[in-house]
XYZ file of C-alpha atoms in Angstrom:
686
model
C 37.897 34.685 -1.315
C 36.462 31.634 0.319
C 33.756 32.470 2.849
C 34.927 31.590 6.565
C 31.820 29.805 7.516
C 31.684 27.890 4.378
C 33.308 24.255 5.516
C 36.351 23.968 3.348
C 37.594 20.933 1.368
C 39.972 19.396 4.029
C 36.560 19.616 6.735
C 34.603 17.527 3.858
C 37.258 15.093 3.633
C 37.255 14.894 6.930
C 33.251 14.747 7.058
C 33.205 11.726 4.341
C 35.979 9.820 6.843
C 33.497 10.414 9.507
C 30.685 9.031 8.172
C 28.634 12.409 7.887
C 28.721 13.069 4.416
C 28.730 10.140 1.611
C 30.824 9.565 -1.535
C 29.356 7.209 -3.834
C 27.843 7.250 -7.369
C 24.205 7.288 -8.376
C 24.156 3.510 -9.059
C 25.096 3.039 -5.361
C 22.955 5.775 -4.236
C 19.933 4.226 -6.000
C 20.441 0.925 -4.977
C 20.803 1.923 -0.987
C 17.797 4.121 -1.380
C 15.588 1.053 -2.670
C 17.544 -1.367 -0.542
C 17.329 0.182 2.800
C 13.657 -0.482 2.263
C 11.425 -3.451 3.278
C 11.705 -6.373 0.500
C 8.750 -8.751 0.765
C 8.376 -12.135 -1.071
C 5.699 -12.690 -3.166
C 4.458 -15.026 -5.434
C 3.178 -13.730 -8.779
C 2.128 -16.161 -12.096
C 3.066 -19.250 -10.279
C 6.879 -17.744 -9.617
C 8.631 -16.433 -6.559
C 9.829 -12.665 -6.779
C 10.348 -9.859 -4.669
C 8.319 -7.061 -4.090
C 10.118 -3.755 -3.195
C 8.378 -1.817 -0.726
C 9.908 1.291 -1.729
C 7.855 1.625 -4.726
C 4.619 1.088 -3.339
C 4.302 4.042 -1.248
C 2.378 7.367 -1.385
C -1.458 8.098 -2.834
C -0.513 7.724 -6.460
C 2.385 4.557 -6.802
C 2.938 2.092 -9.487
C 0.714 -1.062 -8.898
C 2.284 -4.831 -10.127
C 5.204 -4.436 -12.263
C 7.087 -7.229 -10.172
C 9.273 -8.651 -13.197
C 10.377 -4.837 -14.205
C 10.789 -3.777 -10.915
C 13.309 -6.817 -9.934
C 14.729 -6.345 -13.307
C 15.754 -2.520 -12.483
C 16.729 -3.520 -9.249
C 19.305 -6.279 -10.403
C 20.618 -3.771 -12.994
C 21.595 -1.105 -10.505
C 22.950 -3.454 -8.288
C 25.055 -5.283 -10.536
C 26.189 -1.190 -11.903
C 26.603 -0.147 -7.966
C 28.885 -3.409 -7.384
C 31.275 -2.465 -10.647
C 29.627 -5.167 -13.096
C 28.527 -4.356 -16.850
C 25.838 -2.696 -16.504
C 27.669 0.767 -15.223
C 28.036 0.971 -19.160
C 24.798 0.522 -19.708
C 21.469 2.162 -20.062
C 17.631 0.594 -18.736
C 15.419 0.712 -21.285
C 11.893 -0.073 -20.440
C 10.151 -0.896 -23.843
C 6.353 -1.328 -24.229
C 2.854 -0.793 -25.446
C 1.831 2.789 -24.792
C -0.005 3.721 -21.528
C 0.845 0.605 -19.352
C 3.479 2.848 -16.744
C 6.734 3.116 -18.349
C 6.863 6.980 -17.671
C 4.836 6.725 -14.650
C 7.499 4.557 -12.896
C 10.336 6.194 -13.949
C 9.156 9.454 -12.741
C 7.855 7.837 -9.301
C 11.620 6.634 -8.947
C 12.765 10.097 -9.602
C 10.650 11.701 -7.302
C 11.719 9.165 -4.681
C 15.208 9.782 -5.486
C 14.938 13.540 -4.813
C 13.241 12.837 -1.085
C 16.201 10.661 -0.773
C 19.021 12.812 -1.953
C 17.091 15.629 -0.027
C 17.683 13.810 3.846
C 20.860 15.668 5.370
C 23.010 12.283 5.110
C 22.790 11.965 1.949
C 23.111 15.468 0.880
C 25.197 15.497 -2.379
C 27.801 18.303 -2.547
C 29.777 20.321 -5.109
C 32.238 23.219 -5.277
C 32.832 26.500 -7.071
C 35.893 28.175 -7.551
C 35.625 31.898 -6.091
C 37.841 34.847 -6.461
C 38.602 34.352 -9.904
C 38.700 37.650 -11.059
C 42.057 38.294 -9.334
C 43.670 35.750 -12.007
C 43.125 38.355 -14.797
C 41.926 36.126 -18.060
C 38.171 35.569 -16.585
C 37.463 39.551 -17.008
C 34.216 39.935 -14.770
C 33.633 36.036 -13.999
C 34.379 36.098 -10.103
C 32.471 32.775 -9.309
C 32.862 29.535 -11.249
C 30.715 26.364 -10.255
C 31.746 22.573 -11.404
C 29.545 22.860 -14.541
C 29.229 18.667 -13.967
C 28.373 18.849 -10.582
C 31.696 17.130 -9.451
C 32.049 15.703 -6.128
C 34.857 17.476 -4.046
C 36.247 13.824 -3.425
C 36.847 13.890 -7.178
C 38.741 17.284 -6.875
C 40.495 15.697 -3.617
C 41.850 13.094 -5.670
C 42.980 15.398 -8.458
C 44.686 18.296 -6.237
C 47.738 17.193 -7.471
C 49.692 16.133 -10.505
C 51.342 13.162 -8.869
C 48.855 10.845 -7.618
C 50.936 10.083 -4.755
C 51.002 12.913 -3.529
C 47.194 13.158 -3.188
C 47.429 10.028 -1.556
C 49.389 11.479 1.080
C 47.082 14.637 1.348
C 43.965 12.058 1.994
C 46.091 10.274 4.366
C 47.117 13.427 6.363
C 43.974 15.531 5.973
C 41.120 13.243 5.795
C 42.743 10.494 8.248
C 42.187 8.030 5.552
C 44.145 4.330 6.253
C 45.753 2.706 3.052
C 42.865 0.547 2.586
C 40.305 3.437 2.831
C 41.964 5.271 0.091
C 42.017 2.198 -2.011
C 38.413 2.009 -1.797
C 38.028 5.908 -2.318
C 40.019 5.680 -5.541
C 37.882 2.505 -7.033
C 35.448 5.412 -8.312
C 38.120 7.350 -9.146
C 37.745 9.612 -12.066
C 39.802 12.918 -13.615
C 38.720 15.991 -13.209
C 36.256 17.727 -16.357
C 38.241 19.982 -19.099
C 37.048 22.909 -17.356
C 37.846 22.479 -13.854
C 40.882 21.018 -14.557
C 41.853 23.869 -16.746
C 40.818 26.323 -14.131
C 42.557 24.850 -11.348
C 45.761 25.003 -13.462
C 45.553 28.747 -13.746
C 45.075 28.597 -9.965
C 48.096 26.347 -9.274
C 50.287 29.060 -11.690
C 48.564 32.126 -9.682
C 49.442 30.766 -6.421
C 53.056 29.390 -7.386
C 52.165 25.750 -6.581
C 51.265 26.436 -2.903
C 48.102 24.007 -2.179
C 46.908 26.104 0.799
C 46.988 29.165 -1.127
C 45.243 27.333 -3.972
C 41.983 25.743 -1.470
C 41.351 29.325 -0.784
C 39.869 29.566 -3.961
C 37.817 26.498 -3.341
C 34.353 26.764 -2.060
C 32.133 23.581 -0.680
C 28.131 23.854 -1.784
C 25.041 21.356 -1.920
C 23.874 20.110 -5.454
C 20.809 22.220 -6.147
C 17.810 19.843 -5.807
C 15.422 22.767 -7.683
C 12.872 19.791 -9.928
C 12.576 22.816 -12.239
C 16.352 23.566 -12.822
C 16.194 19.687 -14.135
C 19.324 19.062 -11.853
C 19.457 15.832 -10.009
C 16.777 14.034 -11.926
C 16.163 15.343 -15.323
C 13.482 14.123 -18.016
C 14.732 14.755 -22.114
C 11.412 14.263 -23.963
C 11.774 13.346 -27.612
C 11.404 16.899 -29.386
C 10.412 17.365 -32.773
C 12.564 15.973 -35.421
C 13.995 19.353 -36.843
C 15.183 21.716 -33.793
C 16.423 18.774 -31.567
C 20.186 18.548 -31.596
C 23.301 17.306 -29.853
C 23.159 20.866 -27.977
C 20.323 20.056 -26.094
C 21.898 16.968 -24.419
C 25.792 18.411 -24.348
C 25.465 22.010 -24.018
C 27.578 24.401 -26.823
C 30.046 27.402 -26.815
C 28.438 30.631 -24.738
C 29.067 33.978 -26.140
C 28.330 35.259 -22.832
C 31.367 33.431 -21.503
C 33.430 34.576 -24.591
C 32.868 38.061 -23.859
C 34.841 37.765 -20.628
C 37.716 34.893 -21.298
C 40.456 36.545 -23.058
C 42.051 32.415 -23.376
C 40.349 30.968 -26.502
C 41.961 27.207 -25.415
C 39.953 27.501 -22.140
C 37.057 25.098 -22.006
C 35.495 27.469 -19.715
C 33.851 28.834 -23.013
C 31.481 25.919 -23.436
C 28.316 26.026 -21.222
C 27.573 22.083 -20.614
C 24.453 22.831 -18.475
C 22.532 24.563 -21.631
C 22.471 20.671 -22.193
C 20.199 18.074 -20.134
C 23.237 15.901 -18.993
C 25.715 18.122 -17.340
C 22.643 18.823 -14.966
C 22.332 15.105 -13.789
C 25.893 14.540 -13.550
C 26.753 15.003 -10.211
C 25.095 11.487 -9.115
C 21.936 11.984 -10.663
C 19.328 10.218 -12.889
C 18.966 11.045 -16.637
C 15.610 9.997 -18.384
C 15.398 9.868 -21.955
C 11.620 9.739 -22.830
C 10.808 7.656 -26.306
C 14.683 7.762 -26.734
C 13.904 5.882 -30.502
C 12.151 8.747 -31.260
C 14.923 11.266 -31.544
C 16.847 11.928 -34.949
C 19.655 9.484 -35.624
C 22.259 11.587 -34.840
C 21.325 12.139 -31.345
C 20.652 8.704 -30.746
C 24.417 8.078 -32.027
C 25.072 10.798 -29.306
C 23.892 8.675 -26.889
C 26.303 5.736 -27.845
C 29.500 7.477 -26.577
C 27.564 8.939 -23.268
C 26.219 5.699 -22.269
C 29.571 3.585 -22.384
C 32.182 5.615 -21.786
C 29.932 8.296 -19.341
C 31.744 11.492 -20.714
C 30.527 14.303 -22.343
C 32.853 15.221 -25.385
C 33.104 18.548 -27.465
C 35.862 20.038 -29.787
C 37.912 17.342 -27.638
C 37.409 18.215 -24.231
C 35.836 15.803 -21.971
C 34.043 16.085 -19.105
C 33.317 12.740 -17.003
C 29.832 12.085 -15.472
C 28.197 10.027 -13.109
C 24.613 9.583 -13.787
C 22.025 6.432 -13.926
C 20.390 6.700 -17.585
C 17.179 5.293 -18.024
C 14.718 5.991 -21.177
C 11.621 4.377 -22.289
C 10.082 3.507 -25.655
C 7.103 2.174 -27.683
C 7.244 -1.523 -29.191
C 6.538 0.095 -32.751
C 9.353 2.295 -32.750
C 11.657 -0.050 -30.954
C 10.793 -2.661 -34.113
C 11.415 0.348 -36.414
C 14.741 1.060 -34.689
C 15.865 -3.006 -34.729
C 14.732 -3.476 -38.442
C 18.253 -0.754 -38.886
C 20.481 -3.300 -38.560
C 23.445 -0.455 -38.900
C 21.710 0.625 -35.544
C 22.769 -2.400 -33.626
C 25.762 -0.651 -31.264
C 23.112 1.502 -29.879
C 20.736 -1.416 -28.627
C 24.113 -3.240 -27.585
C 24.531 -0.498 -24.904
C 20.899 -0.945 -23.674
C 19.628 -3.382 -21.395
C 16.162 -3.883 -22.947
C 13.131 -4.423 -20.574
C 9.943 -5.260 -22.173
C 7.182 -3.955 -19.325
C 3.861 -5.544 -19.812
C 0.321 -4.384 -18.961
C -0.969 -5.322 -15.358
C -3.025 -8.567 -15.519
C -4.000 -8.831 -12.111
C -7.862 -7.920 -11.814
C -7.458 -7.238 -7.933
C -4.593 -4.982 -8.487
C -6.617 -3.230 -11.402
C -8.894 -1.774 -8.899
C -6.453 0.469 -7.778
C -5.125 1.468 -11.150
C -8.993 2.098 -12.036
C -9.367 3.765 -9.023
C -6.560 6.105 -10.406
C -8.503 6.796 -13.556
C -12.057 7.345 -11.826
C -10.127 9.956 -9.807
C -10.184 10.119 -5.664
C -11.798 13.407 -5.866
C -15.785 13.992 -5.178
C -16.609 13.917 -8.693
C -19.662 16.240 -9.887
C -21.731 17.169 -12.967
C -21.857 19.324 -15.084
C -24.420 21.398 -13.532
C -22.148 20.998 -10.150
C -24.408 18.420 -8.627
C -22.593 15.608 -6.739
C -22.005 12.414 -8.889
C -22.384 9.251 -6.934
C -20.336 6.308 -8.518
C -21.923 2.720 -8.612
C -20.189 0.343 -6.378
C -19.743 -2.212 -9.276
C -18.378 0.130 -11.595
C -14.377 -0.057 -10.662
C -15.158 -4.116 -10.976
C -16.643 -3.400 -14.261
C -14.151 -1.360 -15.609
C -11.140 -3.290 -14.307
C -12.248 -6.965 -15.605
C -12.870 -5.297 -19.326
C -9.640 -4.151 -19.015
C -7.577 -7.314 -17.580
C -9.171 -9.833 -20.414
C -8.411 -7.679 -23.192
C -4.588 -7.605 -21.990
C -4.864 -11.992 -21.655
C -4.239 -13.922 -24.673
C -6.173 -16.671 -25.842
C -5.050 -20.070 -25.135
C -6.203 -23.789 -25.633
C -5.613 -24.991 -22.025
C -7.321 -22.088 -20.335
C -10.562 -19.976 -20.694
C -9.999 -16.220 -20.633
C -11.696 -16.347 -17.191
C -9.753 -19.154 -15.870
C -6.559 -17.211 -17.174
C -8.075 -14.048 -15.269
C -8.401 -15.987 -12.099
C -5.230 -17.823 -12.051
C -3.151 -14.791 -12.993
C -4.731 -12.913 -9.836
C -3.907 -16.013 -7.420
C -7.363 -17.083 -7.144
C -8.719 -20.836 -7.687
C -10.010 -21.705 -11.423
C -12.032 -24.937 -10.867
C -9.693 -27.869 -11.695
C -7.211 -25.576 -13.315
C -3.869 -25.206 -11.495
C -1.685 -22.160 -11.053
C 0.669 -24.836 -12.938
C -1.393 -24.229 -16.365
C -0.946 -20.655 -16.076
C 2.601 -21.065 -15.931
C 2.983 -23.131 -18.611
C 0.951 -20.910 -21.113
C 3.123 -17.966 -19.517
C 6.230 -20.070 -20.693
C 4.833 -21.244 -24.181
C 3.901 -17.450 -25.088
C 7.491 -16.087 -23.665
C 9.463 -17.915 -26.403
C 7.243 -15.957 -29.120
C 9.946 -13.490 -30.879
C 7.399 -11.071 -31.899
C 6.974 -9.164 -27.982
C 3.756 -7.832 -28.546
C 2.226 -12.180 -28.612
C 4.126 -12.682 -25.399
C 1.564 -12.740 -22.079
C 0.152 -9.359 -21.233
C 2.284 -7.244 -23.597
C -0.938 -6.358 -25.586
C -4.208 -4.949 -24.641
C -6.111 -1.895 -23.832
C -3.907 0.361 -21.497
C -4.448 2.968 -18.647
C -4.914 5.799 -21.249
C -7.969 4.184 -23.030
C -9.500 3.585 -19.389
C -9.214 7.041 -18.574
C -10.780 7.758 -21.915
C -13.430 5.465 -21.185
C -13.984 6.859 -17.713
C -14.045 10.416 -19.208
C -17.048 9.252 -21.910
C -18.903 7.701 -19.240
C -18.545 11.098 -16.968
C -19.686 13.147 -20.214
C -22.815 11.128 -21.122
C -26.530 12.382 -20.643
C -27.547 9.194 -18.793
C -24.508 9.885 -16.083
C -25.607 13.823 -15.679
C -28.917 13.331 -15.742
C -29.481 10.172 -13.218
C -26.257 12.066 -11.092
C -24.570 8.721 -10.938
C -21.979 6.691 -13.038
C -23.726 3.676 -13.368
C -21.811 0.858 -13.714
C -22.906 -1.237 -16.776
C -22.844 2.099 -18.714
C -18.957 1.540 -18.965
C -19.363 -1.118 -21.054
C -20.662 1.306 -23.718
C -17.916 3.699 -23.295
C -15.190 0.875 -23.612
C -17.050 -0.585 -26.968
C -16.857 3.294 -28.466
C -13.015 3.398 -27.407
C -12.218 0.086 -28.860
C -13.709 0.781 -32.392
C -12.177 4.603 -32.309
C -8.812 3.750 -30.723
C -7.879 0.299 -31.893
C -7.036 0.114 -35.356
C -6.207 -3.644 -35.953
C -9.221 -5.676 -36.723
C -7.845 -8.785 -35.180
C -7.194 -6.935 -31.858
C -10.664 -5.177 -32.473
C -12.457 -7.963 -32.727
C -10.840 -9.926 -29.783
C -11.452 -6.865 -27.307
C -15.458 -6.879 -28.091
C -15.330 -10.592 -27.805
C -13.107 -9.963 -24.278
C -16.316 -7.088 -23.348
C -18.709 -10.266 -23.756
C -17.195 -11.985 -20.932
C -16.620 -8.782 -18.957
C -20.592 -8.646 -19.044
C -21.176 -11.970 -18.372
C -18.759 -11.366 -14.931
C -20.858 -8.486 -14.266
C -24.401 -10.300 -14.562
C -22.944 -12.849 -12.113
C -21.657 -10.098 -9.544
C -25.507 -8.446 -9.929
C -26.791 -11.639 -8.796
C -24.799 -11.967 -5.905
C -25.449 -8.295 -4.866
C -29.357 -8.983 -5.617
C -29.330 -12.132 -3.187
C -27.638 -9.358 -0.393
C -30.184 -7.006 -0.707
C -33.406 -9.451 -0.841
C -31.521 -11.037 2.585
C -30.876 -7.477 3.663
C -27.269 -8.697 4.554
C -24.252 -7.116 2.660
C -22.518 -10.809 3.217
C -25.569 -13.235 3.009
C -23.954 -14.658 -0.317
C -20.451 -15.133 1.591
C -21.847 -16.644 4.605
C -24.258 -19.193 2.658
C -21.055 -20.040 0.020
C -19.204 -20.969 3.334
C -22.225 -23.290 4.672
C -21.881 -24.931 1.848
C -17.992 -25.484 2.507
C -18.487 -26.422 6.108
C -21.361 -28.527 5.367
C -19.571 -30.732 2.914
C -16.490 -30.963 5.495
C -18.853 -32.091 8.302
C -20.720 -34.334 6.289
C -18.660 -36.798 7.327
C -17.796 -36.173 10.455
C -17.832 -38.798 13.253
C -19.567 -36.620 15.851
C -22.644 -36.089 13.628
C -25.555 -37.122 15.385
C -29.184 -37.843 13.910
C -30.204 -33.899 14.085
C -27.622 -33.425 11.384
C -26.153 -30.557 13.810
C -22.462 -30.498 13.788
C -19.859 -28.735 16.107
C -16.727 -27.227 14.379
C -14.079 -24.163 14.908
C -14.167 -21.033 12.873
C -11.003 -20.841 11.725
C -11.627 -16.619 11.417
C -12.532 -16.201 14.864
C -11.604 -19.342 16.589
C -14.995 -19.736 18.411
C -16.943 -23.077 18.458
C -19.781 -22.767 15.698
C -22.764 -24.732 15.558
C -24.326 -25.837 11.804
C -27.028 -27.895 10.712
C -26.468 -29.793 7.506
C -28.751 -29.624 5.219
C -28.397 -32.123 2.495
C -31.310 -31.028 0.340
C -29.384 -27.967 0.184
C -25.747 -29.249 -0.767
C -27.554 -31.440 -3.793
C -29.475 -28.476 -5.255
C -26.400 -26.567 -5.381
C -24.410 -29.330 -7.143
C -26.868 -29.794 -9.439
C -26.677 -26.077 -10.241
C -23.088 -27.060 -11.164
C -23.875 -29.452 -13.847
C -23.020 -32.346 -11.208
C -25.012 -35.407 -11.965
C -23.257 -38.777 -10.538
C -22.347 -39.298 -7.279
C -18.706 -39.509 -7.963
C -18.548 -36.453 -10.038
C -20.133 -34.777 -6.593
C -17.632 -36.513 -4.386
C -14.947 -34.909 -6.982
C -16.119 -31.691 -6.448
C -16.098 -31.992 -2.510
C -12.648 -33.527 -2.574
C -11.342 -30.662 -4.444
C -13.345 -27.946 -1.975
C -11.662 -29.304 0.898
C -8.467 -29.763 -0.648
C -8.697 -26.059 -1.576
C -9.927 -25.630 1.866
C -6.909 -27.226 3.428
C -4.207 -25.411 1.700
C -5.942 -21.643 1.798
C -7.190 -21.304 5.097
C -3.675 -22.314 7.033
C -2.301 -19.439 4.899
C -5.471 -17.101 5.405
C -8.057 -17.718 7.786
C -10.386 -15.249 6.074
C -10.583 -16.963 3.020
C -13.951 -17.078 1.704
C -14.239 -18.864 -1.836
C -15.861 -15.526 -3.075
C -13.377 -16.064 -5.773
C -14.747 -19.828 -6.780
C -17.188 -17.880 -9.426
C -19.149 -21.188 -10.263
C -19.697 -21.934 -6.632
C -20.778 -18.609 -5.716
C -23.043 -18.495 -8.814
C -24.695 -22.081 -7.892
C -25.212 -20.823 -4.165
C -26.700 -17.649 -5.422
C -29.109 -19.406 -8.048
C -30.118 -21.877 -5.495
C -31.188 -19.651 -2.962
C -32.822 -16.569 -5.457
C -35.054 -19.666 -6.674
C -35.880 -21.239 -3.424
C -36.223 -18.395 -0.951
C -39.080 -17.012 -3.024
C -41.220 -19.822 -4.411
C -44.195 -18.091 -3.551
C -43.394 -15.520 -6.233
C -42.319 -17.658 -8.382
C -38.266 -16.261 -8.638
C -37.245 -12.706 -7.650
C -37.112 -11.624 -11.230
C -40.484 -12.128 -11.250
C -41.751 -10.400 -7.943
C -39.428 -7.391 -8.819
C -40.617 -6.881 -12.241
C -44.222 -7.187 -11.871
C -44.895 -4.573 -8.809
C -48.680 -4.431 -9.704
C -49.393 -6.098 -6.154
C -48.377 -5.055 -2.813
C -46.406 -7.696 -1.665
C -43.924 -7.353 -4.750
C -43.858 -3.329 -4.061
C -42.998 -4.031 -0.409
C -40.143 -6.206 -1.402
C -38.900 -3.999 -4.174
C -39.067 -0.870 -1.464
C -37.235 -3.092 1.014
C -34.278 -3.834 -1.509
C -33.844 -0.738 -2.597
C -33.930 0.568 1.051
C -30.912 -2.215 1.793
C -29.231 -0.902 -1.343
C -29.037 2.876 -0.232
C -28.427 1.870 3.534
C -26.107 -0.934 3.263
C -24.639 -1.706 -0.131
C -23.143 1.898 -1.355
C -25.985 2.657 -4.024
C -27.629 5.406 -4.709
C -31.387 5.888 -6.114
C -30.176 5.952 -9.397
C -28.077 3.116 -9.794
C -30.075 1.079 -7.103
C -33.013 1.192 -9.432
C -31.341 0.622 -12.788
C -28.979 -2.563 -11.254
C -32.547 -4.138 -10.432
C -33.973 -3.163 -14.018
C -30.930 -5.119 -15.287
C -31.233 -7.826 -13.119
C -34.830 -8.354 -14.480
C -33.742 -8.861 -18.019
C -32.052 -11.792 -19.561
C -29.224 -9.527 -20.984
C -25.104 -11.146 -20.503
C -26.350 -14.625 -19.414
C -23.856 -16.842 -19.659
């Protein structure tokens, strides 16, 4: 019989009334979890959207995926408010390796943490003392197989609905309006619970107080390995998977105890994946369309009716169903027209790859790994400070479709919210809108490209190479060779392969420009040297027309970053040299360029006082070239000085730059020497 220390059903109902315990379905729980957290407005690809902070917590969390997360939140919110979504499954479709499964598993992890908090705990009930009834053999305790909420039992205590309402008003002190609200989430008891409750009614002669002595409250177990509350059903091999894996089957052990052959408790629902998450959980079906036809059709009834059905018996379930599928499998499934009803019950969300190279740094960090790396001989392995950048741009460029309106570099910069010369974010928005009209999903923006798994493989190839192990350093330039090998080995389509190899060339050009900047910083013995010179150029073209500019060309201005007054000498020769490098020949061209820089300055500084124009690659390259050529006119050029170290002066310069790179710029001796070597070659110049 019920333990006197365990709360009774009446006490549970009273706790719900007082707000100490909750009665809500899976959709309401997930929606509350997401919307209780901070929400921020962000602009992505020229559109305002929302960033839900719950998805940005922890060491490894989803990066980007703004549109997809917004779609998911809208879907769950609609279902929580009783919309049509509650009869649908949410299906993420996209290329392999773009984070679909990672996103769902992350969501499940957050939900488990949310439910583990005392005020959010899910409760269910079990029947005790069943051996007294006679027809259950030695089975003494029976848990609700689908983890039904005690409030569902409270709404089904009597055959007469009016009596149930009276009992709730009396024991729970609920008002009529509150009872109506509870009944908005009413569902009948599952077949076996209802049958057992009827047996208890007959045994107790219908006396409710006696009947309730057979009922004990219990929290829904949160053990992840049991598959309760959040369960993943992976697409198994074609032959052995069956409806049993989802729904359960008849249990031989139970039949040995149960004498009544009509008793639905002879079915063991927990043998299937659905019953374990039926008490307000999340069912995750990985690669849903890879399953056998008959199994996908089992989902048909489950998704729409939220019901487990076997031999005419029915068990209502309360579950959020999320699935994933890759493009190829989904398209194959769509091609079979007779399968339309299942797709009709799915809210399909196409997941694109991440196309923001700044955000990609975090994903590349995941692939490289945060643990201290070692060589094969257990010596410490250094990471070139440019490795993450080189890998990130290589992969991002592969994911950006070609366009007549924008060059790949312009597309990449605009997608990261940066300035791309004269091109505005509106141009990118138009390109995205045009591409998103394509009926072939893989031709839409960001839908095709090298995924995260390929990035992981490239990092593995880099780590296993003899150069990396001998030099005890993951040198950035070597990643390009690894990516090329991945493209040749893993990309089967010839057109895609050709495009990715072209993208790799562009990535090398960008790397080359970054190295020019790094070399200048090393030469100047100052990590931020080029940044200062770029800002000097910007401030000079703003101050050149200033009224308070004296004959000595000194201009005083307030630094927006520090708020302090600063003096700057306007060097017109430096300004002209930079503009010549930019290919600006006439006065008009120079003035147009200066106006555009002033305009960007006005727009950006008001929002971000630390904005430094370092995303304007053309300007950075021009300033770098001017400074590199003018600063060492004696040696001809920095390249010449570093390449020819036969005289003492050049050797001293080389040693000084190496020591700056080691002490201030994060290089090790191997990558410092290799970077200077690369800088002295003419490779990958645009």
